[in-house]
mmCIF file of C-alpha atoms in Angstrom:
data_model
loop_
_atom_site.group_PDB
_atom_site.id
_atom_site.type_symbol
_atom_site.label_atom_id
_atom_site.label_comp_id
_atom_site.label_asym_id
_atom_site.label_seq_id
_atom_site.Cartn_x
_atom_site.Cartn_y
_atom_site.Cartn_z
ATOM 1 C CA UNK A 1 6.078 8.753 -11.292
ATOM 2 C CA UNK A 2 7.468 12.340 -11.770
ATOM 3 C CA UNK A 3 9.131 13.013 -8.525
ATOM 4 C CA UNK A 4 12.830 12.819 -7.110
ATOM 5 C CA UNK A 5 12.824 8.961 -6.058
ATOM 6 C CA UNK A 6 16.116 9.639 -4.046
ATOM 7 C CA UNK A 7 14.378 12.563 -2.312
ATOM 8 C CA UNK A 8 11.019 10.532 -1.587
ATOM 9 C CA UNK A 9 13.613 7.928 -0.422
ATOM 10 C CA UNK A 10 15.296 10.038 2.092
ATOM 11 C CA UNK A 11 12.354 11.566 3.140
ATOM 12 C CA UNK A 12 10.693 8.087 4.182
ATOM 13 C CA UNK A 13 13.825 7.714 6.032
ATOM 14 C CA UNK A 14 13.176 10.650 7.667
ATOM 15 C CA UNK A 15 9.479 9.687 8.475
ATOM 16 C CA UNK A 16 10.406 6.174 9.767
ATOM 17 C CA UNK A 17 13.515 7.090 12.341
ATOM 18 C CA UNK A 18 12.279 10.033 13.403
ATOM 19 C CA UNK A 19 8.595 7.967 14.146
ATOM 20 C CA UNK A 20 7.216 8.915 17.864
ATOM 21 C CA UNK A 21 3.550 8.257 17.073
ATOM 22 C CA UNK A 22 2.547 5.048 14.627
ATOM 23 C CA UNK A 23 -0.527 6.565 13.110
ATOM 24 C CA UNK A 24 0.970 9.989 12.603
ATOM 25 C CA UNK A 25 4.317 8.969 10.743
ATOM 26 C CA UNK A 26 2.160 6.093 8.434
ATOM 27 C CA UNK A 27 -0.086 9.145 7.546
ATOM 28 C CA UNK A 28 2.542 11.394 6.481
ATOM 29 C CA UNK A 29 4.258 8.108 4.798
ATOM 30 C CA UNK A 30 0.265 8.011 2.697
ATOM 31 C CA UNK A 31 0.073 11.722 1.695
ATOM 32 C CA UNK A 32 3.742 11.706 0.810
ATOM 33 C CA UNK A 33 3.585 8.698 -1.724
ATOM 34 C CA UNK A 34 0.387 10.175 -2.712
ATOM 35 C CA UNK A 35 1.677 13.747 -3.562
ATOM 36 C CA UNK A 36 4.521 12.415 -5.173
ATOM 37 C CA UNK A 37 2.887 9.506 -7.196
ATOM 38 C CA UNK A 38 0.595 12.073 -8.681
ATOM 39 C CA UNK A 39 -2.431 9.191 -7.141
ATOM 40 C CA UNK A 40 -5.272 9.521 -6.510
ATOM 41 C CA UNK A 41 -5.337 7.258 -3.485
ATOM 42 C CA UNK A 42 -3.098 5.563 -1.397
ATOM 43 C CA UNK A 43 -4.229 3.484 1.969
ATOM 44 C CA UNK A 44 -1.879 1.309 4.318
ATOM 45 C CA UNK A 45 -3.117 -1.170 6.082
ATOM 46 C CA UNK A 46 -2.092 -3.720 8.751
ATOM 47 C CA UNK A 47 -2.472 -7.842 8.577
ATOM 48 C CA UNK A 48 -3.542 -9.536 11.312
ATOM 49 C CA UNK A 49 -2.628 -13.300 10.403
ATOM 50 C CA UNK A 50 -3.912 -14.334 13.406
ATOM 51 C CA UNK A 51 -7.406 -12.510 13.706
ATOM 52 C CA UNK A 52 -7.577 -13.376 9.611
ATOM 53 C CA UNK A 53 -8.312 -10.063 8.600
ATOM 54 C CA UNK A 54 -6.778 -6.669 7.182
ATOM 55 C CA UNK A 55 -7.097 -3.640 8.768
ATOM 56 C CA UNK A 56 -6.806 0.056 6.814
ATOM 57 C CA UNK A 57 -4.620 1.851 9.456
ATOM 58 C CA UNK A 58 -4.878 5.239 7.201
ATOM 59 C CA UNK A 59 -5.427 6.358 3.679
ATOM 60 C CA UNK A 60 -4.610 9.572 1.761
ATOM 61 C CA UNK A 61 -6.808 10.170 -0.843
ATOM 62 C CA UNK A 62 -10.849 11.771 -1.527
ATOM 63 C CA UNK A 63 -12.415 9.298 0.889
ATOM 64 C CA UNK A 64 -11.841 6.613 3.498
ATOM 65 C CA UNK A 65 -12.179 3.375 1.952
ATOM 66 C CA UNK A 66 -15.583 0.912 1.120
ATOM 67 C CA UNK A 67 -14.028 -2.039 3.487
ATOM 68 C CA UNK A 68 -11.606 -0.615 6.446
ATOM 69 C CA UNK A 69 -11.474 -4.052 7.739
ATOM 70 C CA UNK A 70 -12.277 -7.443 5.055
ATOM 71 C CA UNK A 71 -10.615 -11.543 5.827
ATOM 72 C CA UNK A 72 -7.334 -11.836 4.679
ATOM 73 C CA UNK A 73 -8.700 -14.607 1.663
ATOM 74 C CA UNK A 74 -10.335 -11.271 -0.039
ATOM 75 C CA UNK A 75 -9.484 -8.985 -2.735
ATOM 76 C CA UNK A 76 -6.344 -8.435 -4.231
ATOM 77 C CA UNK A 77 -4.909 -7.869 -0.655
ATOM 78 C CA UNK A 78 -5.352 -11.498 -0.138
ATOM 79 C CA UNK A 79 -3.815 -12.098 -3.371
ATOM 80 C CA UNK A 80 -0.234 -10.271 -2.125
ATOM 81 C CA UNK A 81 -0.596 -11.862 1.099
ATOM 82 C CA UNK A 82 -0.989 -15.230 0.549
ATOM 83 C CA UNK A 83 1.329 -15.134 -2.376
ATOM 84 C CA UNK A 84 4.357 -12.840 -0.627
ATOM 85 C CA UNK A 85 4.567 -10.966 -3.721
ATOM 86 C CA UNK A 86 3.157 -7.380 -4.951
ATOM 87 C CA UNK A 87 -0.356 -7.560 -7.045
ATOM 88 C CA UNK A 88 -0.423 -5.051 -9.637
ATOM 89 C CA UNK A 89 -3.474 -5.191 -11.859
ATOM 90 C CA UNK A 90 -4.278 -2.359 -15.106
ATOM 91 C CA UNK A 91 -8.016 -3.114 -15.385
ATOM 92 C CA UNK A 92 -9.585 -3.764 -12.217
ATOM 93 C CA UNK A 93 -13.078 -4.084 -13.770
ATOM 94 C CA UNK A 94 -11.832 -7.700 -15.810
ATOM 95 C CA UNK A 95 -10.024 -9.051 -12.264
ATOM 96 C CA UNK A 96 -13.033 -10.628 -10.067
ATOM 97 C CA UNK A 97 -10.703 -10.369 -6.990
ATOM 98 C CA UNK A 98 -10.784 -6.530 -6.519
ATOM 99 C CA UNK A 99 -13.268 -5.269 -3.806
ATOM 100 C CA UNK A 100 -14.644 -2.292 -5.412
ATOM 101 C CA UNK A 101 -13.762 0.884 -3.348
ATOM 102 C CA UNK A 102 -14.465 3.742 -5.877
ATOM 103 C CA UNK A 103 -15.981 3.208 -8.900
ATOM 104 C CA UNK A 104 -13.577 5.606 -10.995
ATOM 105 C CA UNK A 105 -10.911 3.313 -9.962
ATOM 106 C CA UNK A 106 -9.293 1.720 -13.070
ATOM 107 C CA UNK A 107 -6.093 -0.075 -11.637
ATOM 108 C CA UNK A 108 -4.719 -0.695 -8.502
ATOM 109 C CA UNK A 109 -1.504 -2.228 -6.710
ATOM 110 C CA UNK A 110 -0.919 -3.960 -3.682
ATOM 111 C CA UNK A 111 2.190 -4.165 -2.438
ATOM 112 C CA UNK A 112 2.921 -6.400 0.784
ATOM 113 C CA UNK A 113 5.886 -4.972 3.676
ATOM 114 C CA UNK A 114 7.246 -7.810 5.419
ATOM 115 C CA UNK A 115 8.460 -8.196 8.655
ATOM 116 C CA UNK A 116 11.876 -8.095 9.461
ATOM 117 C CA UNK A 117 13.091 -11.481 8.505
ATOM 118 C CA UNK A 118 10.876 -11.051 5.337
ATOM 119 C CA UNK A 119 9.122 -13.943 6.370
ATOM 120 C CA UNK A 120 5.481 -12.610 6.955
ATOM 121 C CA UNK A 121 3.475 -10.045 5.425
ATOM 122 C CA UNK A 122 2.589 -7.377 8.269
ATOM 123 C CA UNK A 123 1.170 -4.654 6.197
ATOM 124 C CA UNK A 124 0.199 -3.948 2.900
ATOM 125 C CA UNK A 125 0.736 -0.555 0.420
ATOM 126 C CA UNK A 126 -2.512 0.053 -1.709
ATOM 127 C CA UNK A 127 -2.735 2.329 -4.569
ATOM 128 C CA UNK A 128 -5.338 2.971 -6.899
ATOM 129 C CA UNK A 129 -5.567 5.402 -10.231
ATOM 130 C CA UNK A 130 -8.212 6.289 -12.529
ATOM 131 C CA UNK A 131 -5.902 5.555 -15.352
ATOM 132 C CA UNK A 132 -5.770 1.916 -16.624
ATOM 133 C CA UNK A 133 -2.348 0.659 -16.673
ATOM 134 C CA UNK A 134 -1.449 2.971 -14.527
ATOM 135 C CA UNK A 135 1.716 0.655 -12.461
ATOM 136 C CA UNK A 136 4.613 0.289 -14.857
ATOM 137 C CA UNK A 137 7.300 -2.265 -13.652
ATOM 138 C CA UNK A 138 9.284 0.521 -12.683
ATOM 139 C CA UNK A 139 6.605 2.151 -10.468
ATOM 140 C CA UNK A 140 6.532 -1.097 -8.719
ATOM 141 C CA UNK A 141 9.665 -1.651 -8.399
ATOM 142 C CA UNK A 142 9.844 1.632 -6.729
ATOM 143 C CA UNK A 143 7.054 0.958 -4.634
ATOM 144 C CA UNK A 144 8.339 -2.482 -3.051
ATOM 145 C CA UNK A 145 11.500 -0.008 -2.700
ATOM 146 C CA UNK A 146 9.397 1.927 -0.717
ATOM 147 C CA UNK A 147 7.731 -0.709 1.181
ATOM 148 C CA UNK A 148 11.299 -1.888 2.475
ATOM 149 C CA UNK A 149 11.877 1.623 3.572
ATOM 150 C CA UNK A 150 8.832 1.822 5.383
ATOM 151 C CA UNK A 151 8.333 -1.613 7.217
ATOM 152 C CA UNK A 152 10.181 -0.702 10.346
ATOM 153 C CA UNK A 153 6.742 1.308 11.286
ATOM 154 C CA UNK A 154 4.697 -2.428 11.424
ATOM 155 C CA UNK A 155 7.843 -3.299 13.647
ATOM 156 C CA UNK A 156 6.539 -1.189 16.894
#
């Protein structure tokens, strides 16, 4: 990740107290980890424990994604979700979980934002790449960073 991580920091900050409009501010939250990451696409996406399914609330990125709304069992989003913990996988071609949403895309990483009380996954960070390996533990790291920067927008 070649980009001021303080800066991104602060300007997530930025996005989430200044936040009038949900949609809006989680948009600008996508494009911005997208620029910055150098990915090629990043989508957010709200849980819906009780309807059992995950819903892409908006993407950044060349094209909306194969399945805006799947159960919460599928994919590697129901991976992070049912195991509270970020899914970060190099070769998404060997992993039978991942729900193919472009077919250039070589790895991919989930990572959950909790509620509050970090009790409950309410939302989920999605990034894919065309390069394999592309999520060192330091990019995800940064990411669940992120993520805890970010969750006050599933709080409205």
């Amino acid at each position: 990740m070649s980009v001021d991580r303080d800066k991104l920091l602060a300007d997530l900050e930025e996005i989430v107290s200044n936040a009038r409009e949900r949609i809006a501010s989680l948009k600008l939250v996508a494009d911005l980890l997208r620029s910055c990451g150098g990915y090629r696409w990043v989508g957010l996406y709200d849980v819906d424990r009780a309807g059992r399914l995950v819903r892409n609330v908006v993407w950044s990125g060349p094209g909306a994604p194969e399945y805006p709304t799947f159960p919460v069992t599928k994919g590697l989003t129901g991976v992070a979700v049912a195991d509270r913990r970020t899914v970060n996988v190099g070769d998404v071609a060997s992993d039978p979980r991942y729900l193919t949403a472009f077919s250039t895309t070589r790895s991919e990483i989930i990572v959950p934002v909790f509620d509050s009380a970090r009790e409950i996954v309410v939302g989920t960070i999605d990034v894919e790449s065309e390069t394999p390996d592309a999520f060192s533990k330091d990019a995800q790291e940064f990411l669940e960073t992120c993520s805890n920067v970010i969750c006050p927008l599933w709080q409205r």
